[in-house]
Short mmCIF file of C-alpha atoms in Angstrom, two decimals:
data_model
loop_
_atom_site.label_atom_id
_atom_site.label_comp_id
_atom_site.label_asym_id
_atom_site.label_seq_id
_atom_site.Cartn_x
_atom_site.Cartn_y
_atom_site.Cartn_z
CA UNK A 1 0.00 0.00 0.00
CA UNK A 2 1.35 3.42 -0.96
CA UNK A 3 2.10 5.81 1.87
CA UNK A 4 0.99 8.94 0.01
CA UNK A 5 -2.37 9.07 -1.74
CA UNK A 6 -3.65 11.81 -4.04
CA UNK A 7 -7.32 11.05 -4.79
CA UNK A 8 -9.09 13.20 -7.37
CA UNK A 9 -12.61 12.87 -5.92
CA UNK A 10 -14.10 12.91 -2.43
CA UNK A 11 -15.55 9.41 -2.92
CA UNK A 12 -12.11 8.08 -3.87
CA UNK A 13 -10.59 9.72 -0.77
CA UNK A 14 -13.22 8.11 1.48
CA UNK A 15 -12.69 4.72 -0.17
CA UNK A 16 -8.93 4.93 0.41
CA UNK A 17 -9.52 6.03 4.01
CA UNK A 18 -11.78 3.00 4.49
CA UNK A 19 -8.89 0.66 3.68
CA UNK A 20 -6.47 2.25 6.14
CA UNK A 21 -8.18 1.43 9.45
CA UNK A 22 -7.91 4.93 10.88
CA UNK A 23 -4.13 4.99 10.40
CA UNK A 24 -4.19 8.02 8.06
CA UNK A 25 -4.11 11.79 8.06
CA UNK A 26 -5.93 14.01 5.60
CA UNK A 27 -3.81 16.81 4.12
CA UNK A 28 -5.67 19.90 2.90
CA UNK A 29 -3.00 22.56 2.34
CA UNK A 30 -0.82 20.68 4.81
CA UNK A 31 0.86 23.85 6.06
CA UNK A 32 0.10 23.14 9.71
CA UNK A 33 -0.22 19.37 9.87
CA UNK A 34 3.23 18.96 8.29
CA UNK A 35 4.71 20.45 11.47
CA UNK A 36 2.76 17.95 13.58
CA UNK A 37 4.31 15.15 11.56
CA UNK A 38 7.80 16.58 11.88
CA UNK A 39 7.33 16.90 15.64
CA UNK A 40 5.98 13.34 15.95
CA UNK A 41 2.65 14.68 17.16
CA UNK A 42 0.89 13.09 14.18
CA UNK A 43 2.19 9.57 13.81
CA UNK A 44 -0.38 8.12 11.42
CA UNK A 45 1.34 6.02 8.78
CA UNK A 46 -0.56 7.11 5.68
CA UNK A 47 -1.32 10.52 4.15
CA UNK A 48 -4.34 11.25 1.98
CA UNK A 49 -3.62 14.50 0.17
CA UNK A 50 -6.85 16.23 -0.85
CA UNK A 51 -5.19 18.95 -2.93
CA UNK A 52 -6.00 17.28 -6.27
CA UNK A 53 -9.77 17.29 -5.64
CA UNK A 54 -10.80 20.14 -7.94
CA UNK A 55 -14.53 19.93 -7.11
CA UNK A 56 -13.75 21.35 -3.65
CA UNK A 57 -12.11 24.50 -4.98
CA UNK A 58 -14.92 26.99 -5.64
CA UNK A 59 -16.49 30.27 -4.54
CA UNK A 60 -20.13 30.75 -5.57
CA UNK A 61 -23.05 32.89 -4.49
CA UNK A 62 -26.42 31.22 -5.09
CA UNK A 63 -29.73 32.80 -3.98
CA UNK A 64 -27.95 35.25 -1.71
CA UNK A 65 -25.92 32.59 0.09
CA UNK A 66 -22.19 32.14 -0.22
CA UNK A 67 -20.82 28.64 -0.83
CA UNK A 68 -17.12 27.98 -0.33
CA UNK A 69 -15.47 24.74 -1.40
CA UNK A 70 -13.38 23.48 1.51
CA UNK A 71 -10.19 23.32 -0.57
CA UNK A 72 -10.40 26.95 -1.66
CA UNK A 73 -7.15 28.60 -0.67
CA UNK A 74 -7.19 31.49 1.77
CA UNK A 75 -5.41 33.61 -0.84
CA UNK A 76 -8.32 33.13 -3.28
CA UNK A 77 -10.75 34.12 -0.54
CA UNK A 78 -8.77 37.26 0.30
CA UNK A 79 -8.66 38.36 -3.33
CA UNK A 80 -12.22 37.36 -4.32
CA UNK A 81 -14.28 40.41 -5.36
CA UNK A 82 -17.51 38.62 -4.40
CA UNK A 83 -16.30 37.98 -0.86
CA UNK A 84 -14.79 41.43 -0.47
CA UNK A 85 -18.03 43.07 -1.59
CA UNK A 86 -20.59 40.91 0.21
CA UNK A 87 -18.72 39.25 3.08
CA UNK A 88 -15.74 41.48 3.90
CA UNK A 89 -15.40 39.97 7.37
CA UNK A 90 -14.45 36.62 5.78
CA UNK A 91 -11.81 38.27 3.59
CA UNK A 92 -10.49 40.17 6.61
CA UNK A 93 -10.31 36.99 8.72
CA UNK A 94 -8.58 35.02 5.96
CA UNK A 95 -6.09 37.84 5.51
CA UNK A 96 -5.00 37.57 9.13
CA UNK A 97 -4.06 33.90 8.80
CA UNK A 98 -0.32 33.13 8.48
CA UNK A 99 1.64 34.86 5.69
CA UNK A 100 0.85 35.70 2.04
CA UNK A 101 2.89 32.74 0.77
CA UNK A 102 1.34 30.26 3.20
CA UNK A 103 -2.14 31.52 2.27
CA UNK A 104 -1.51 30.40 -1.31
CA UNK A 105 -1.35 26.81 -0.06
CA UNK A 106 -3.48 26.88 3.12
CA UNK A 107 -7.18 26.22 2.62
CA UNK A 108 -10.36 27.39 4.32
CA UNK A 109 -11.28 23.81 5.24
CA UNK A 110 -7.87 23.21 6.77
CA UNK A 111 -8.08 26.42 8.76
CA UNK A 112 -11.53 25.55 10.13
CA UNK A 113 -10.25 22.16 11.27
CA UNK A 114 -6.89 23.38 12.51
CA UNK A 115 -5.63 21.45 15.51
CA UNK A 116 -5.81 23.08 18.95
CA UNK A 117 -2.55 24.56 20.20
CA UNK A 118 -0.72 24.86 23.50
CA UNK A 119 2.79 26.06 24.36
CA UNK A 120 3.42 22.78 26.17
CA UNK A 121 2.25 20.58 23.30
CA UNK A 122 3.34 22.22 20.04
CA UNK A 123 7.02 21.56 20.62
CA UNK A 124 9.64 19.12 19.41
CA UNK A 125 9.73 15.59 20.82
CA UNK A 126 12.90 16.43 22.79
CA UNK A 127 11.31 19.53 24.30
CA UNK A 128 8.20 17.63 25.31
CA UNK A 129 10.24 14.79 26.79
CA UNK A 130 12.32 17.38 28.66
CA UNK A 131 9.33 18.80 30.54
CA UNK A 132 7.78 15.40 31.13
CA UNK A 133 5.18 15.56 28.37
CA UNK A 134 1.53 16.44 28.96
CA UNK A 135 -1.96 15.01 29.22
CA UNK A 136 -2.68 15.48 25.52
CA UNK A 137 0.57 13.75 24.54
CA UNK A 138 1.79 10.75 26.56
CA UNK A 139 2.05 12.40 30.00
CA UNK A 140 -0.47 12.15 32.82
CA UNK A 141 -0.90 15.77 33.91
CA UNK A 142 -1.58 19.09 32.23
CA UNK A 143 1.70 21.04 32.34
CA UNK A 144 -0.17 24.36 32.41
CA UNK A 145 -2.55 23.74 35.29
CA UNK A 146 -1.09 20.65 36.96
CA UNK A 147 -4.53 19.03 36.65
CA UNK A 148 -5.12 15.40 35.76
CA UNK A 149 -8.42 15.65 33.96
CA UNK A 150 -8.63 18.63 31.68
CA UNK A 151 -6.64 19.87 28.71
CA UNK A 152 -7.03 23.55 27.85
CA UNK A 153 -5.36 23.69 24.42
CA UNK A 154 -6.73 26.60 22.42
CA UNK A 155 -8.73 26.65 19.22
CA UNK A 156 -6.87 29.06 16.92
CA UNK A 157 -8.97 29.13 13.76
CA UNK A 158 -9.39 32.74 12.65
CA UNK A 159 -11.81 32.00 9.83
CA UNK A 160 -14.01 29.94 12.18
CA UNK A 161 -14.46 33.01 14.37
CA UNK A 162 -15.76 35.05 11.44
CA UNK A 163 -17.85 32.26 9.92
CA UNK A 164 -19.54 31.40 13.22
CA UNK A 165 -20.86 34.94 13.67
CA UNK A 166 -22.20 34.71 10.12
CA UNK A 167 -24.12 31.54 11.05
CA UNK A 168 -22.17 29.33 8.63
CA UNK A 169 -23.24 25.76 7.94
CA UNK A 170 -20.92 23.03 6.76
CA UNK A 171 -21.35 19.97 4.58
CA UNK A 172 -19.51 16.78 5.48
CA UNK A 173 -19.23 13.76 3.22
CA UNK A 174 -19.15 10.37 4.92
CA UNK A 175 -19.37 6.83 3.51
CA UNK A 176 -22.99 6.82 4.70
CA UNK A 177 -23.97 10.04 2.98
CA UNK A 178 -23.96 13.78 3.42
CA UNK A 179 -24.23 15.48 6.80
CA UNK A 180 -25.06 19.14 7.21
CA UNK A 181 -24.59 20.95 10.47
CA UNK A 182 -23.90 24.32 11.95
CA UNK A 183 -20.20 25.16 11.99
CA UNK A 184 -20.23 26.08 15.67
CA UNK A 185 -21.54 22.60 16.55
CA UNK A 186 -18.38 20.84 15.39
CA UNK A 187 -16.25 22.49 18.07
CA UNK A 188 -16.14 20.75 21.45
CA UNK A 189 -15.00 22.46 24.68
CA UNK A 190 -12.24 19.91 25.18
CA UNK A 191 -8.53 20.33 24.56
CA UNK A 192 -8.00 16.72 23.47
CA UNK A 193 -11.07 15.84 21.40
CA UNK A 194 -11.89 19.26 20.02
CA UNK A 195 -13.91 18.37 16.90
CA UNK A 196 -17.22 16.54 16.92
CA UNK A 197 -16.78 14.73 13.61
CA UNK A 198 -17.53 11.28 12.28
CA UNK A 199 -14.53 8.98 12.24
CA UNK A 200 -14.27 9.00 8.44
CA UNK A 201 -15.56 12.21 6.93
CA UNK A 202 -14.40 15.06 4.72
CA UNK A 203 -15.48 18.68 5.05
CA UNK A 204 -16.56 19.63 1.54
CA UNK A 205 -18.41 22.92 1.69
CA UNK A 206 -19.08 25.93 3.89
CA UNK A 207 -22.30 27.87 3.31
CA UNK A 208 -22.94 31.32 4.68
CA UNK A 209 -26.54 32.53 4.70
CA UNK A 210 -26.36 35.90 6.37
CA UNK A 211 -25.01 39.07 4.87
CA UNK A 212 -24.55 41.09 8.07
CA UNK A 213 -25.54 44.69 8.47
CA UNK A 214 -22.48 45.59 10.50
CA UNK A 215 -19.34 43.63 11.21
CA UNK A 216 -16.18 43.92 13.29
CA UNK A 217 -13.08 41.72 13.40
CA UNK A 218 -9.80 41.95 15.25
CA UNK A 219 -6.96 39.56 15.97
CA UNK A 220 -4.35 39.89 18.70
CA UNK A 221 -0.91 38.40 18.02
CA UNK A 222 2.73 39.16 18.67
CA UNK A 223 3.58 40.06 15.06
CA UNK A 224 1.18 41.39 12.45
CA UNK A 225 1.93 38.41 10.27
CA UNK A 226 2.42 34.67 10.63
CA UNK A 227 1.54 34.18 14.29
CA UNK A 228 -1.38 32.14 15.50
CA UNK A 229 -3.97 34.12 17.38
CA UNK A 230 -3.72 35.06 21.04
CA UNK A 231 -7.27 36.42 20.90
CA UNK A 232 -9.63 36.85 17.96
CA UNK A 233 -12.94 38.66 18.26
CA UNK A 234 -15.50 38.79 15.45
CA UNK A 235 -18.90 40.42 15.76
CA UNK A 236 -21.90 41.10 13.55
CA UNK A 237 -25.25 42.78 13.94
CA UNK A 238 -27.84 41.51 11.50
CA UNK A 239 -30.87 43.30 10.05
CA UNK A 240 -33.10 41.96 12.87
CA UNK A 241 -30.84 43.62 15.46
CA UNK A 242 -29.30 40.39 16.74
CA UNK A 243 -25.71 40.79 17.89
CA UNK A 244 -23.41 37.82 17.52
CA UNK A 245 -19.98 38.01 19.12
CA UNK A 246 -17.44 35.20 18.85
CA UNK A 247 -14.16 34.95 20.75
CA UNK A 248 -11.43 32.51 19.83
CA UNK A 249 -7.86 31.71 20.80
CA UNK A 250 -8.74 31.96 24.49
CA UNK A 251 -10.55 28.71 25.08
CA UNK A 252 -10.76 25.13 23.86
CA UNK A 253 -13.46 26.08 21.34
CA UNK A 254 -14.82 29.32 19.87
CA UNK A 255 -17.16 31.09 22.32
CA UNK A 256 -20.31 32.50 20.70
CA UNK A 257 -22.50 35.05 22.46
CA UNK A 258 -25.78 35.73 20.66
CA UNK A 259 -28.31 38.25 21.95
CA UNK A 260 -30.68 40.94 20.71
CA UNK A 261 -28.73 44.18 20.80
CA UNK A 262 -31.33 45.93 22.93
CA UNK A 263 -30.90 43.32 25.69
CA UNK A 264 -27.13 43.62 25.67
CA UNK A 265 -24.93 45.81 27.87
CA UNK A 266 -21.17 46.09 27.62
CA UNK A 267 -20.72 44.98 31.23
CA UNK A 268 -23.02 42.01 30.66
CA UNK A 269 -21.17 41.03 27.50
CA UNK A 270 -17.76 41.19 29.18
CA UNK A 271 -19.06 39.21 32.12
CA UNK A 272 -20.45 36.42 29.88
CA UNK A 273 -17.26 36.34 27.81
CA UNK A 274 -14.95 36.16 30.82
CA UNK A 275 -17.11 33.46 32.42
CA UNK A 276 -17.21 31.25 29.32
CA UNK A 277 -13.58 31.57 28.21
CA UNK A 278 -11.44 28.98 29.98
CA UNK A 279 -8.27 30.98 29.46
CA UNK A 280 -5.06 29.54 30.90
CA UNK A 281 -1.39 30.42 30.54
CA UNK A 282 -0.69 28.45 27.34
CA UNK A 283 0.21 31.17 24.88
CA UNK A 284 3.29 33.33 24.26
CA UNK A 285 1.40 36.35 25.55
CA UNK A 286 0.92 36.54 29.34
CA UNK A 287 -2.36 35.27 30.73
CA UNK A 288 -3.28 38.49 32.54
CA UNK A 289 -2.70 40.53 29.39
CA UNK A 290 -4.83 38.22 27.22
CA UNK A 291 -7.66 38.28 29.74
CA UNK A 292 -7.50 42.06 29.90
CA UNK A 293 -7.51 42.27 26.10
CA UNK A 294 -10.87 40.48 26.04
CA UNK A 295 -12.31 43.53 27.82
CA UNK A 296 -10.38 45.92 25.56
CA UNK A 297 -11.58 44.31 22.32
CA UNK A 298 -15.19 44.03 23.46
CA UNK A 299 -15.16 47.69 24.51
CA UNK A 300 -13.69 48.60 21.13
CA UNK A 301 -16.42 46.70 19.31
CA UNK A 302 -19.09 48.24 21.53
CA UNK A 303 -17.85 51.76 20.74
CA UNK A 304 -17.59 51.02 17.01
CA UNK A 305 -21.35 50.94 16.42
CA UNK A 306 -22.55 53.32 19.14
CA UNK B 1 7.09 3.77 4.29
CA UNK B 2 9.93 3.05 1.85
CA UNK B 3 11.30 4.60 -1.32
CA UNK B 4 9.23 5.59 -4.29
CA UNK B 5 10.39 6.22 -7.84
CA UNK B 6 9.28 9.54 -9.26
CA UNK B 7 10.16 12.04 -11.96
CA UNK B 8 10.45 15.66 -10.92
CA UNK B 9 10.78 18.66 -13.23
CA UNK B 10 13.09 21.23 -11.67
CA UNK B 11 14.23 24.35 -13.54
CA UNK B 12 12.96 22.81 -16.79
CA UNK B 13 15.02 19.63 -16.40
CA UNK B 14 13.37 16.34 -15.65
CA UNK B 15 15.01 14.19 -12.98
CA UNK B 16 14.08 10.58 -12.21
CA UNK B 17 14.97 9.42 -8.72
CA UNK B 18 13.94 7.52 -5.64
CA UNK B 19 12.53 9.54 -2.75
CA UNK B 20 11.39 8.65 0.72
CA UNK B 21 7.60 8.69 0.82
CA UNK B 22 7.45 11.36 3.52
CA UNK B 23 10.28 13.63 2.46
CA UNK B 24 9.83 17.32 1.80
CA UNK B 25 10.63 19.13 -1.41
CA UNK B 26 13.33 21.05 0.47
CA UNK B 27 15.13 17.82 1.36
CA UNK B 28 14.85 16.53 -2.19
CA UNK B 29 16.20 19.74 -3.70
CA UNK B 30 19.12 20.09 -1.31
CA UNK B 31 20.10 16.48 -0.62
CA UNK B 32 19.28 14.65 -3.84
CA UNK B 33 19.70 17.35 -6.48
CA UNK B 34 22.31 19.38 -4.56
CA UNK B 35 20.44 22.59 -5.38
CA UNK B 36 21.57 24.21 -2.16
CA UNK B 37 20.49 27.72 -3.13
CA UNK B 38 17.16 26.93 -1.47
CA UNK B 39 17.91 27.39 2.21
CA UNK B 40 16.76 25.45 5.24
CA UNK B 41 16.00 27.99 7.95
CA UNK B 42 13.34 27.26 10.54
CA UNK B 43 12.03 24.11 8.79
CA UNK B 44 8.55 24.91 10.15
CA UNK B 45 7.08 27.39 7.67
CA UNK B 46 8.05 30.49 9.58
CA UNK B 47 11.06 32.13 7.88
CA UNK B 48 10.40 31.90 4.12
CA UNK B 49 14.04 30.98 3.27
CA UNK B 50 12.99 27.81 1.48
CA UNK B 51 10.48 29.44 -0.90
CA UNK B 52 10.38 27.98 -4.42
CA UNK B 53 7.85 28.16 -7.24
CA UNK B 54 5.52 25.25 -7.85
CA UNK B 55 3.69 25.71 -11.14
CA UNK B 56 4.48 29.42 -10.84
CA UNK B 57 3.04 29.71 -7.32
CA UNK B 58 5.35 30.42 -4.36
CA UNK B 59 5.36 27.60 -1.81
CA UNK B 60 7.46 26.82 1.23
CA UNK B 61 9.44 23.76 0.21
CA UNK B 62 9.95 22.70 3.85
CA UNK B 63 6.17 22.26 4.15
CA UNK B 64 5.60 20.67 0.73
CA UNK B 65 5.71 16.89 0.35
CA UNK B 66 7.86 15.95 -2.65
CA UNK B 67 5.19 13.54 -3.83
CA UNK B 68 2.81 16.49 -4.23
CA UNK B 69 5.16 17.96 -6.86
CA UNK B 70 5.08 15.09 -9.34
CA UNK B 71 3.89 16.28 -12.79
CA UNK B 72 4.34 19.89 -11.69
CA UNK B 73 7.10 22.37 -12.51
CA UNK B 74 9.45 23.42 -9.76
CA UNK B 75 11.57 26.57 -10.16
CA UNK B 76 14.29 27.25 -7.62
CA UNK B 77 16.62 30.22 -7.17
CA UNK B 78 19.06 28.48 -9.54
CA UNK B 79 16.50 28.72 -12.34
CA UNK B 80 15.24 32.28 -11.93
CA UNK B 81 17.86 34.17 -13.95
CA UNK B 82 18.30 33.93 -17.73
CA UNK B 83 21.82 32.58 -17.97
CA UNK B 84 24.21 35.35 -17.00
CA UNK B 85 21.46 37.96 -16.90
CA UNK B 86 20.06 38.39 -13.41
CA UNK B 87 16.34 38.83 -12.89
CA UNK B 88 15.54 42.51 -12.06
CA UNK B 89 14.75 41.46 -8.47
CA UNK B 90 18.21 39.89 -8.12
CA UNK B 91 19.87 42.79 -9.91
CA UNK B 92 18.41 45.44 -7.62
CA UNK B 93 19.00 43.42 -4.46
CA UNK B 94 22.69 43.52 -5.40
CA UNK B 95 22.63 47.14 -6.55
CA UNK B 96 20.75 48.45 -3.51
CA UNK B 97 22.61 46.36 -0.97
CA UNK B 98 19.47 44.39 -0.12
CA UNK B 99 21.47 41.55 1.40
CA UNK B 100 24.23 41.05 3.92
CA UNK B 101 24.79 37.43 4.89
CA UNK B 102 22.53 36.38 1.99
CA UNK B 103 20.87 33.44 3.73
CA UNK B 104 17.33 34.79 3.33
CA UNK B 105 17.95 36.18 -0.18
CA UNK B 106 16.87 33.13 -2.25
CA UNK B 107 13.58 33.09 -0.35
CA UNK B 108 13.11 36.82 -0.80
CA UNK B 109 13.73 36.53 -4.55
CA UNK B 110 11.37 33.57 -4.97
CA UNK B 111 8.63 35.39 -3.05
CA UNK B 112 9.17 38.75 -4.73
CA UNK B 113 9.26 37.55 -8.35
CA UNK B 114 5.70 36.13 -8.50
CA UNK B 115 4.45 38.90 -6.19
CA UNK B 116 5.70 41.68 -8.49
CA UNK B 117 4.50 39.83 -11.59
CA UNK B 118 1.04 39.62 -10.02
CA UNK B 119 1.14 43.15 -8.55
CA UNK B 120 3.25 45.27 -10.91
CA UNK B 121 2.00 48.53 -9.36
CA UNK B 122 2.40 47.44 -5.75
CA UNK B 123 2.94 50.27 -3.28
CA UNK B 124 5.74 50.21 -0.73
CA UNK B 125 3.25 49.12 1.91
CA UNK B 126 1.94 46.30 -0.31
CA UNK B 127 5.48 45.12 -0.99
CA UNK B 128 6.14 45.02 2.76
CA UNK B 129 2.98 43.02 3.27
CA UNK B 130 3.80 40.63 0.40
CA UNK B 131 7.23 39.99 1.90
CA UNK B 132 5.96 39.69 5.46
CA UNK B 133 6.63 35.95 5.55
CA UNK B 134 10.35 36.35 4.84
CA UNK B 135 12.55 36.94 7.84
CA UNK B 136 15.88 38.74 7.52
CA UNK B 137 18.16 39.16 10.52
CA UNK B 138 20.70 41.47 8.84
CA UNK B 139 19.32 44.22 6.68
CA UNK B 140 16.47 45.65 8.71
CA UNK B 141 14.40 45.22 5.51
CA UNK B 142 14.65 48.82 4.26
CA UNK B 143 17.14 48.07 1.51
CA UNK B 144 15.23 44.96 0.45
CA UNK B 145 12.05 47.00 0.02
CA UNK B 146 14.00 49.73 -1.82
CA UNK B 147 15.38 47.09 -4.16
CA UNK B 148 11.96 45.61 -4.83
CA UNK B 149 10.50 49.04 -5.60
CA UNK B 150 13.24 49.59 -8.17
CA UNK B 151 12.80 46.08 -9.57
CA UNK B 152 9.05 46.68 -9.90
CA UNK B 153 9.72 49.89 -11.84
CA UNK B 154 12.04 48.04 -14.25
CA UNK B 155 9.61 45.14 -14.64
CA UNK B 156 6.84 47.62 -15.53
CA UNK B 157 8.90 49.36 -18.21
#
């Protein structure tokens, strides 16, 4: 059996996956997962490279809804006139991911399913062995909290933050058929099993129904390029006056707060956000600073539409 | 995993060879073809030193599986000039002193060439943004950006 597979259709990819007994990794762009393989964090024997599946590379607007093929590169999304005109928050979010060169390879599907990160996990094998490893790896305690039960690795998908506030739905192909679900439902508040997905499935499409009235997006990171998020906040207010605020990079899954604007106060919003974000000291930026920046960003958003 | 026989087109020459199934394009270029102009910096997609063109698109060769490049055209820094004539990007990097130790330079050239071809009227700010994935520890970037502005002007004319 070949180690590296390049199927040209989703069905072919699922068929190959079926023969490999779970011992495989799907590559979309591969720009992040390649590091996991180099660091021995992904030790599956086989690779199924989805980059040759042309049917998953598309941007279309049908009946006022945007449909993105999961293998559309972030660069195409950033430079798409349709997205810039109708869904600028998606273009803005995609533009904050990695660097211009990486965005030519990295895909929207790969970014939505990016693996959770932690400063004690995303390290070389030697580094991890040196500190005694962690709960998510082969150790028995969380190196951040000292706890034995919970892992607090962070979800760092920037595009997920923007797409969740837009109410995006996703389409998954499985051997048993097509599954459609809300994007926010695939994220689990757990640092080890962070995606609620079937064992053998491929994300094929992202559909965005809402064209928001007002939007806001901001990402906190050490450098203005390349770095994964330390805190991302995306917010929209739709035509019915419903505010949707999503925070990411500060908890195991994106945190969505959805309320009618007239029922919302800034203090209430900050309180809900701080209560729901399980922020721990697992990023390059200090914990206290990141927590404080939640308040700063929410205040900034609040002022932006007042 | 084991070895696999492939044919790879690099700088318009086709090369048959055996590669490890999980090796990266960077390893293949440097260790099998001895094209050492492509540099290994961070080896984790952070520094941009290993940038090459894959079917005209810049990619980080340290992140690209070699087996993904079969039936595609790879251009490295060794294939960017026309014989003795340097590409305008190379020419102005030399002229403007846009390099010191030179380690990042192949990556800068391979990022800048497709960027300027795609954005011939790029502003200074856009050039900085386009090059934001290429780290340089020597120059402080100013002279690199100067060089690329001049190269863009020559490429437009």
